[in-house]
Amino acid sequence: MPIVLARIDQRLVHGVTVNQWNAELNPKRYMIVDNLISQDETVKASMRMSKPSGTGMSIIDEQKAITNFNNGNYDHQVVFLLVKEPKILLNLIAGGVKIPSVNVGVIFKEDGRTPITERVALNDEELADLKALQAEGIPVHFQYTPGEPAVSLNDAIKGKM
């Protein structure tokens, strides 16, 4: 299984993902799956500059990710998958992509979202999507850095939603 971890983080690539998570996971490839960003060459170029030395970075849309994984393009790599929202992970799974676990790092408190942790707020659709991932047998946890304790989805939402 090439994906070592799928992380939901609205900031995608930033200091925590390229330093702390890189040291923890040792990925060979960072993969950002986002239908809009994959079309913006300026944003893609700036993201590529932030990747750790010795790693690759793919910034692709959902369909290309599904096609590439199903074609075995990443079979011999360790992939750290980054997305902005849980719906993308559900779409990848529906397309046949295997995801071993989901880490929720940062979802901003905006657009009527309810705070769940210090760095994560969810709306009803995002919560339903995370529950659907969990129902697929995929562990879902909230953890900003690898040094912090992971909090399960059930524990995080207890009494909040």
PDB file of N, CA, C and O in Angstrom, residues 83-131:
ATOM      1  N   VAL A  83      -5.108  16.477   1.488  1.00  0.00           N
ATOM      2  CA  VAL A  83      -6.332  17.017   0.888  1.00  0.00           C
ATOM      3  C   VAL A  83      -6.912  18.077   1.820  1.00  0.00           C
ATOM      4  O   VAL A  83      -6.562  18.135   2.998  1.00  0.00           O
ATOM      5  N   LYS A  84      -7.819  18.889   1.280  1.00  0.00           N
ATOM      6  CA  LYS A  84      -8.441  19.947   2.082  1.00  0.00           C
ATOM      7  C   LYS A  84      -9.722  19.506   2.775  1.00  0.00           C
ATOM      8  O   LYS A  84     -10.125  20.126   3.754  1.00  0.00           O
ATOM      9  N   GLU A  85     -10.368  18.476   2.261  1.00  0.00           N
ATOM     10  CA  GLU A  85     -11.663  18.092   2.821  1.00  0.00           C
ATOM     11  C   GLU A  85     -11.875  16.585   2.739  1.00  0.00           C
ATOM     12  O   GLU A  85     -11.349  15.927   1.837  1.00  0.00           O
ATOM     13  N   PRO A  86     -12.669  16.037   3.652  1.00  0.00           N
ATOM     14  CA  PRO A  86     -12.867  14.582   3.688  1.00  0.00           C
ATOM     15  C   PRO A  86     -13.572  14.021   2.460  1.00  0.00           C
ATOM     16  O   PRO A  86     -13.349  12.870   2.088  1.00  0.00           O
ATOM     17  N   LYS A  87     -14.392  14.809   1.798  1.00  0.00           N
ATOM     18  CA  LYS A  87     -15.122  14.328   0.617  1.00  0.00           C
ATOM     19  C   LYS A  87     -14.155  13.807  -0.447  1.00  0.00           C
ATOM     20  O   LYS A  87     -14.430  12.813  -1.125  1.00  0.00           O
ATOM     21  N   ILE A  88     -13.006  14.442  -0.583  1.00  0.00           N
ATOM     22  CA  ILE A  88     -12.018  14.006  -1.573  1.00  0.00           C
ATOM     23  C   ILE A  88     -11.559  12.579  -1.267  1.00  0.00           C
ATOM     24  O   ILE A  88     -11.430  11.749  -2.169  1.00  0.00           O
ATOM     25  N   LEU A  89     -11.350  12.284   0.005  1.00  0.00           N
ATOM     26  CA  LEU A  89     -10.921  10.926   0.370  1.00  0.00           C
ATOM     27  C   LEU A  89     -12.006   9.908   0.046  1.00  0.00           C
ATOM     28  O   LEU A  89     -11.706   8.809  -0.438  1.00  0.00           O
ATOM     29  N   LEU A  90     -13.264  10.256   0.289  1.00  0.00           N
ATOM     30  CA  LEU A  90     -14.358   9.341  -0.064  1.00  0.00           C
ATOM     31  C   LEU A  90     -14.392   9.095  -1.570  1.00  0.00           C
ATOM     32  O   LEU A  90     -14.617   7.965  -2.014  1.00  0.00           O
ATOM     33  N   ASN A  91     -14.161  10.144  -2.356  1.00  0.00           N
ATOM     34  CA  ASN A  91     -14.143   9.983  -3.807  1.00  0.00           C
ATOM     35  C   ASN A  91     -12.989   9.084  -4.251  1.00  0.00           C
ATOM     36  O   ASN A  91     -13.150   8.257  -5.150  1.00  0.00           O
ATOM     37  N   LEU A  92     -11.826   9.242  -3.626  1.00  0.00           N
ATOM     38  CA  LEU A  92     -10.688   8.391  -3.963  1.00  0.00           C
ATOM     39  C   LEU A  92     -10.982   6.935  -3.626  1.00  0.00           C
ATOM     40  O   LEU A  92     -10.695   6.029  -4.420  1.00  0.00           O
ATOM     41  N   ILE A  93     -11.560   6.701  -2.464  1.00  0.00           N
ATOM     42  CA  ILE A  93     -11.905   5.333  -2.055  1.00  0.00           C
ATOM     43  C   ILE A  93     -12.916   4.725  -3.024  1.00  0.00           C
ATOM     44  O   ILE A  93     -12.779   3.572  -3.438  1.00  0.00           O
ATOM     45  N   ALA A  94     -13.918   5.513  -3.409  1.00  0.00           N
ATOM     46  CA  ALA A  94     -14.912   5.030  -4.370  1.00  0.00           C
ATOM     47  C   ALA A  94     -14.253   4.660  -5.698  1.00  0.00           C
ATOM     48  O   ALA A  94     -14.729   3.769  -6.405  1.00  0.00           O
ATOM     49  N   GLY A  95     -13.138   5.310  -6.012  1.00  0.00           N
ATOM     50  CA  GLY A  95     -12.396   5.017  -7.235  1.00  0.00           C
ATOM     51  C   GLY A  95     -11.401   3.878  -7.096  1.00  0.00           C
ATOM     52  O   GLY A  95     -10.666   3.576  -8.029  1.00  0.00           O
ATOM     53  N   GLY A  96     -11.322   3.270  -5.919  1.00  0.00           N
ATOM     54  CA  GLY A  96     -10.457   2.113  -5.729  1.00  0.00           C
ATOM     55  C   GLY A  96      -9.144   2.376  -5.023  1.00  0.00           C
ATOM     56  O   GLY A  96      -8.320   1.478  -4.888  1.00  0.00           O
ATOM     57  N   VAL A  97      -8.920   3.607  -4.561  1.00  0.00           N
ATOM     58  CA  VAL A  97      -7.674   3.942  -3.871  1.00  0.00           C
ATOM     59  C   VAL A  97      -7.758   3.437  -2.433  1.00  0.00           C
ATOM     60  O   VAL A  97      -8.763   3.641  -1.752  1.00  0.00           O
ATOM     61  N   LYS A  98      -6.708   2.785  -1.974  1.00  0.00           N
ATOM     62  CA  LYS A  98      -6.644   2.251  -0.603  1.00  0.00           C
ATOM     63  C   LYS A  98      -6.029   3.293   0.326  1.00  0.00           C
ATOM     64  O   LYS A  98      -4.918   3.764   0.084  1.00  0.00           O
ATOM     65  N   ILE A  99      -6.743   3.632   1.380  1.00  0.00           N
ATOM     66  CA  ILE A  99      -6.273   4.615   2.365  1.00  0.00           C
ATOM     67  C   ILE A  99      -6.221   3.928   3.724  1.00  0.00           C
ATOM     68  O   ILE A  99      -7.245   3.464   4.221  1.00  0.00           O
ATOM     69  N   PRO A 100      -5.028   3.852   4.341  1.00  0.00           N
ATOM     70  CA  PRO A 100      -4.893   3.091   5.582  1.00  0.00           C
ATOM     71  C   PRO A 100      -5.432   3.809   6.815  1.00  0.00           C
ATOM     72  O   PRO A 100      -5.952   3.168   7.719  1.00  0.00           O
ATOM     73  N   SER A 101      -5.280   5.133   6.874  1.00  0.00           N
ATOM     74  CA  SER A 101      -5.782   5.898   8.014  1.00  0.00           C
ATOM     75  C   SER A 101      -5.879   7.361   7.617  1.00  0.00           C
ATOM     76  O   SER A 101      -5.234   7.806   6.670  1.00  0.00           O
ATOM     77  N   VAL A 102      -6.713   8.083   8.370  1.00  0.00           N
ATOM     78  CA  VAL A 102      -6.951   9.498   8.091  1.00  0.00           C
ATOM     79  C   VAL A 102      -6.574  10.312   9.314  1.00  0.00           C
ATOM     80  O   VAL A 102      -7.034  10.043  10.426  1.00  0.00           O
ATOM     81  N   ASN A 103      -5.755  11.308   9.073  1.00  0.00           N
ATOM     82  CA  ASN A 103      -5.338  12.259  10.102  1.00  0.00           C
ATOM     83  C   ASN A 103      -5.999  13.597   9.764  1.00  0.00           C
ATOM     84  O   ASN A 103      -5.865  14.078   8.645  1.00  0.00           O
ATOM     85  N   VAL A 104      -6.729  14.150  10.710  1.00  0.00           N
ATOM     86  CA  VAL A 104      -7.340  15.465  10.514  1.00  0.00           C
ATOM     87  C   VAL A 104      -6.475  16.462  11.272  1.00  0.00           C
ATOM     88  O   VAL A 104      -6.349  16.385  12.492  1.00  0.00           O
ATOM     89  N   GLY A 105      -5.855  17.381  10.512  1.00  0.00           N
ATOM     90  CA  GLY A 105      -4.920  18.327  11.101  1.00  0.00           C
ATOM     91  C   GLY A 105      -5.506  19.707  11.302  1.00  0.00           C
ATOM     92  O   GLY A 105      -5.535  20.222  12.414  1.00  0.00           O
ATOM     93  N   VAL A 106      -5.983  20.328  10.212  1.00  0.00           N
ATOM     94  CA  VAL A 106      -6.501  21.690  10.287  1.00  0.00           C
ATOM     95  C   VAL A 106      -7.693  21.846   9.351  1.00  0.00           C
ATOM     96  O   VAL A 106      -7.583  21.615   8.147  1.00  0.00           O
ATOM     97  N   ILE A 107      -8.827  22.209   9.925  1.00  0.00           N
ATOM     98  CA  ILE A 107      -9.987  22.686   9.166  1.00  0.00           C
ATOM     99  C   ILE A 107     -10.463  23.930   9.914  1.00  0.00           C
ATOM    100  O   ILE A 107     -10.841  23.859  11.083  1.00  0.00           O
ATOM    101  N   PHE A 108     -10.415  25.055   9.224  1.00  0.00           N
ATOM    102  CA  PHE A 108     -10.672  26.341   9.858  1.00  0.00           C
ATOM    103  C   PHE A 108     -12.111  26.508  10.342  1.00  0.00           C
ATOM    104  O   PHE A 108     -13.047  25.995   9.730  1.00  0.00           O
ATOM    105  N   LYS A 109     -12.240  27.262  11.419  1.00  0.00           N
ATOM    106  CA  LYS A 109     -13.563  27.593  11.972  1.00  0.00           C
ATOM    107  C   LYS A 109     -14.115  28.772  11.169  1.00  0.00           C
ATOM    108  O   LYS A 109     -13.871  29.932  11.481  1.00  0.00           O
ATOM    109  N   GLU A 110     -14.815  28.439  10.116  1.00  0.00           N
ATOM    110  CA  GLU A 110     -15.450  29.432   9.250  1.00  0.00           C
ATOM    111  C   GLU A 110     -16.664  28.787   8.608  1.00  0.00           C
ATOM    112  O   GLU A 110     -16.865  27.581   8.710  1.00  0.00           O
ATOM    113  N   ASP A 111     -17.469  29.571   7.981  1.00  0.00           N
ATOM    114  CA  ASP A 111     -18.640  29.060   7.263  1.00  0.00           C
ATOM    115  C   ASP A 111     -19.567  28.225   8.146  1.00  0.00           C
ATOM    116  O   ASP A 111     -20.108  27.212   7.715  1.00  0.00           O
ATOM    117  N   GLY A 112     -19.724  28.636   9.407  1.00  0.00           N
ATOM    118  CA  GLY A 112     -20.663  27.967  10.305  1.00  0.00           C
ATOM    119  C   GLY A 112     -20.202  26.643  10.872  1.00  0.00           C
ATOM    120  O   GLY A 112     -21.001  25.888  11.424  1.00  0.00           O
ATOM    121  N   ARG A 113     -18.926  26.338  10.768  1.00  0.00           N
ATOM    122  CA  ARG A 113     -18.412  25.079  11.321  1.00  0.00           C
ATOM    123  C   ARG A 113     -18.406  25.129  12.850  1.00  0.00           C
ATOM    124  O   ARG A 113     -18.186  26.165  13.444  1.00  0.00           O
ATOM    125  N   THR A 114     -18.556  23.944  13.451  1.00  0.00           N
ATOM    126  CA  THR A 114     -18.523  23.792  14.903  1.00  0.00           C
ATOM    127  C   THR A 114     -17.126  23.347  15.327  1.00  0.00           C
ATOM    128  O   THR A 114     -16.608  22.360  14.792  1.00  0.00           O
ATOM    129  N   PRO A 115     -16.500  24.049  16.288  1.00  0.00           N
ATOM    130  CA  PRO A 115     -15.171  23.623  16.759  1.00  0.00           C
ATOM    131  C   PRO A 115     -15.213  22.227  17.379  1.00  0.00           C
ATOM    132  O   PRO A 115     -16.091  21.917  18.180  1.00  0.00           O
ATOM    133  N   ILE A 116     -14.246  21.402  16.992  1.00  0.00           N
ATOM    134  CA  ILE A 116     -14.118  20.039  17.517  1.00  0.00           C
ATOM    135  C   ILE A 116     -12.866  19.937  18.375  1.00  0.00           C
ATOM    136  O   ILE A 116     -12.880  19.354  19.451  1.00  0.00           O
ATOM    137  N   THR A 117     -11.765  20.478  17.866  1.00  0.00           N
ATOM    138  CA  THR A 117     -10.510  20.546  18.600  1.00  0.00           C
ATOM    139  C   THR A 117      -9.999  21.975  18.467  1.00  0.00           C
ATOM    140  O   THR A 117     -10.641  22.820  17.849  1.00  0.00           O
ATOM    141  N   GLU A 118      -8.826  22.217  18.995  1.00  0.00           N
ATOM    142  CA  GLU A 118      -8.237  23.553  18.914  1.00  0.00           C
ATOM    143  C   GLU A 118      -8.027  23.999  17.463  1.00  0.00           C
ATOM    144  O   GLU A 118      -8.116  25.183  17.154  1.00  0.00           O
ATOM    145  N   ARG A 119      -7.763  23.057  16.554  1.00  0.00           N
ATOM    146  CA  ARG A 119      -7.444  23.411  15.169  1.00  0.00           C
ATOM    147  C   ARG A 119      -8.417  22.866  14.136  1.00  0.00           C
ATOM    148  O   ARG A 119      -8.200  23.019  12.935  1.00  0.00           O
ATOM    149  N   VAL A 120      -9.468  22.204  14.580  1.00  0.00           N
ATOM    150  CA  VAL A 120     -10.415  21.609  13.640  1.00  0.00           C
ATOM    151  C   VAL A 120     -11.839  21.991  14.004  1.00  0.00           C
ATOM    152  O   VAL A 120     -12.263  21.856  15.152  1.00  0.00           O
ATOM    153  N   ALA A 121     -12.554  22.474  13.000  1.00  0.00           N
ATOM    154  CA  ALA A 121     -13.991  22.732  13.113  1.00  0.00           C
ATOM    155  C   ALA A 121     -14.649  22.018  11.931  1.00  0.00           C
ATOM    156  O   ALA A 121     -14.070  21.922  10.849  1.00  0.00           O
ATOM    157  N   LEU A 122     -15.845  21.504  12.146  1.00  0.00           N
ATOM    158  CA  LEU A 122     -16.524  20.723  11.112  1.00  0.00           C
ATOM    159  C   LEU A 122     -17.946  21.213  10.891  1.00  0.00           C
ATOM    160  O   LEU A 122     -18.610  21.662  11.835  1.00  0.00           O
ATOM    161  N   ASN A 123     -18.414  21.073   9.659  1.00  0.00           N
ATOM    162  CA  ASN A 123     -19.834  21.251   9.395  1.00  0.00           C
ATOM    163  C   ASN A 123     -20.473  19.863   9.343  1.00  0.00           C
ATOM    164  O   ASN A 123     -19.775  18.843   9.453  1.00  0.00           O
ATOM    165  N   ASP A 124     -21.780  19.807   9.176  1.00  0.00           N
ATOM    166  CA  ASP A 124     -22.482  18.524   9.204  1.00  0.00           C
ATOM    167  C   ASP A 124     -22.016  17.582   8.091  1.00  0.00           C
ATOM    168  O   ASP A 124     -21.864  16.379   8.305  1.00  0.00           O
ATOM    169  N   GLU A 125     -21.774  18.127   6.898  1.00  0.00           N
ATOM    170  CA  GLU A 125     -21.335  17.291   5.780  1.00  0.00           C
ATOM    171  C   GLU A 125     -19.948  16.707   6.041  1.00  0.00           C
ATOM    172  O   GLU A 125     -19.707  15.518   5.787  1.00  0.00           O
ATOM    173  N   GLU A 126     -19.038  17.522   6.550  1.00  0.00           N
ATOM    174  CA  GLU A 126     -17.687  17.026   6.843  1.00  0.00           C
ATOM    175  C   GLU A 126     -17.718  15.949   7.921  1.00  0.00           C
ATOM    176  O   GLU A 126     -17.014  14.938   7.817  1.00  0.00           O
ATOM    177  N   LEU A 127     -18.548  16.148   8.936  1.00  0.00           N
ATOM    178  CA  LEU A 127     -18.686  15.127   9.977  1.00  0.00           C
ATOM    179  C   LEU A 127     -19.245  13.837   9.386  1.00  0.00           C
ATOM    180  O   LEU A 127     -18.734  12.743   9.674  1.00  0.00           O
ATOM    181  N   ALA A 128     -20.268  13.948   8.562  1.00  0.00           N
ATOM    182  CA  ALA A 128     -20.842  12.754   7.927  1.00  0.00           C
ATOM    183  C   ALA A 128     -19.797  12.049   7.065  1.00  0.00           C
ATOM    184  O   ALA A 128     -19.718  10.812   7.053  1.00  0.00           O
ATOM    185  N   ASP A 129     -18.973  12.818   6.355  1.00  0.00           N
ATOM    186  CA  ASP A 129     -17.930  12.219   5.516  1.00  0.00           C
ATOM    187  C   ASP A 129     -16.882  11.495   6.363  1.00  0.00           C
ATOM    188  O   ASP A 129     -16.429  10.406   6.005  1.00  0.00           O
ATOM    189  N   LEU A 130     -16.495  12.092   7.485  1.00  0.00           N
ATOM    190  CA  LEU A 130     -15.527  11.430   8.372  1.00  0.00           C
ATOM    191  C   LEU A 130     -16.118  10.147   8.948  1.00  0.00           C
ATOM    192  O   LEU A 130     -15.435   9.120   9.041  1.00  0.00           O
ATOM    193  N   LYS A 131     -17.382  10.194   9.302  1.00  0.00           N
ATOM    194  CA  LYS A 131     -18.049   8.979   9.806  1.00  0.00           C
ATOM    195  C   LYS A 131     -18.120   7.911   8.717  1.00  0.00           C
ATOM    196  O   LYS A 131     -17.975   6.719   8.998  1.00  0.00           O
TER     197      LYS A 131
END
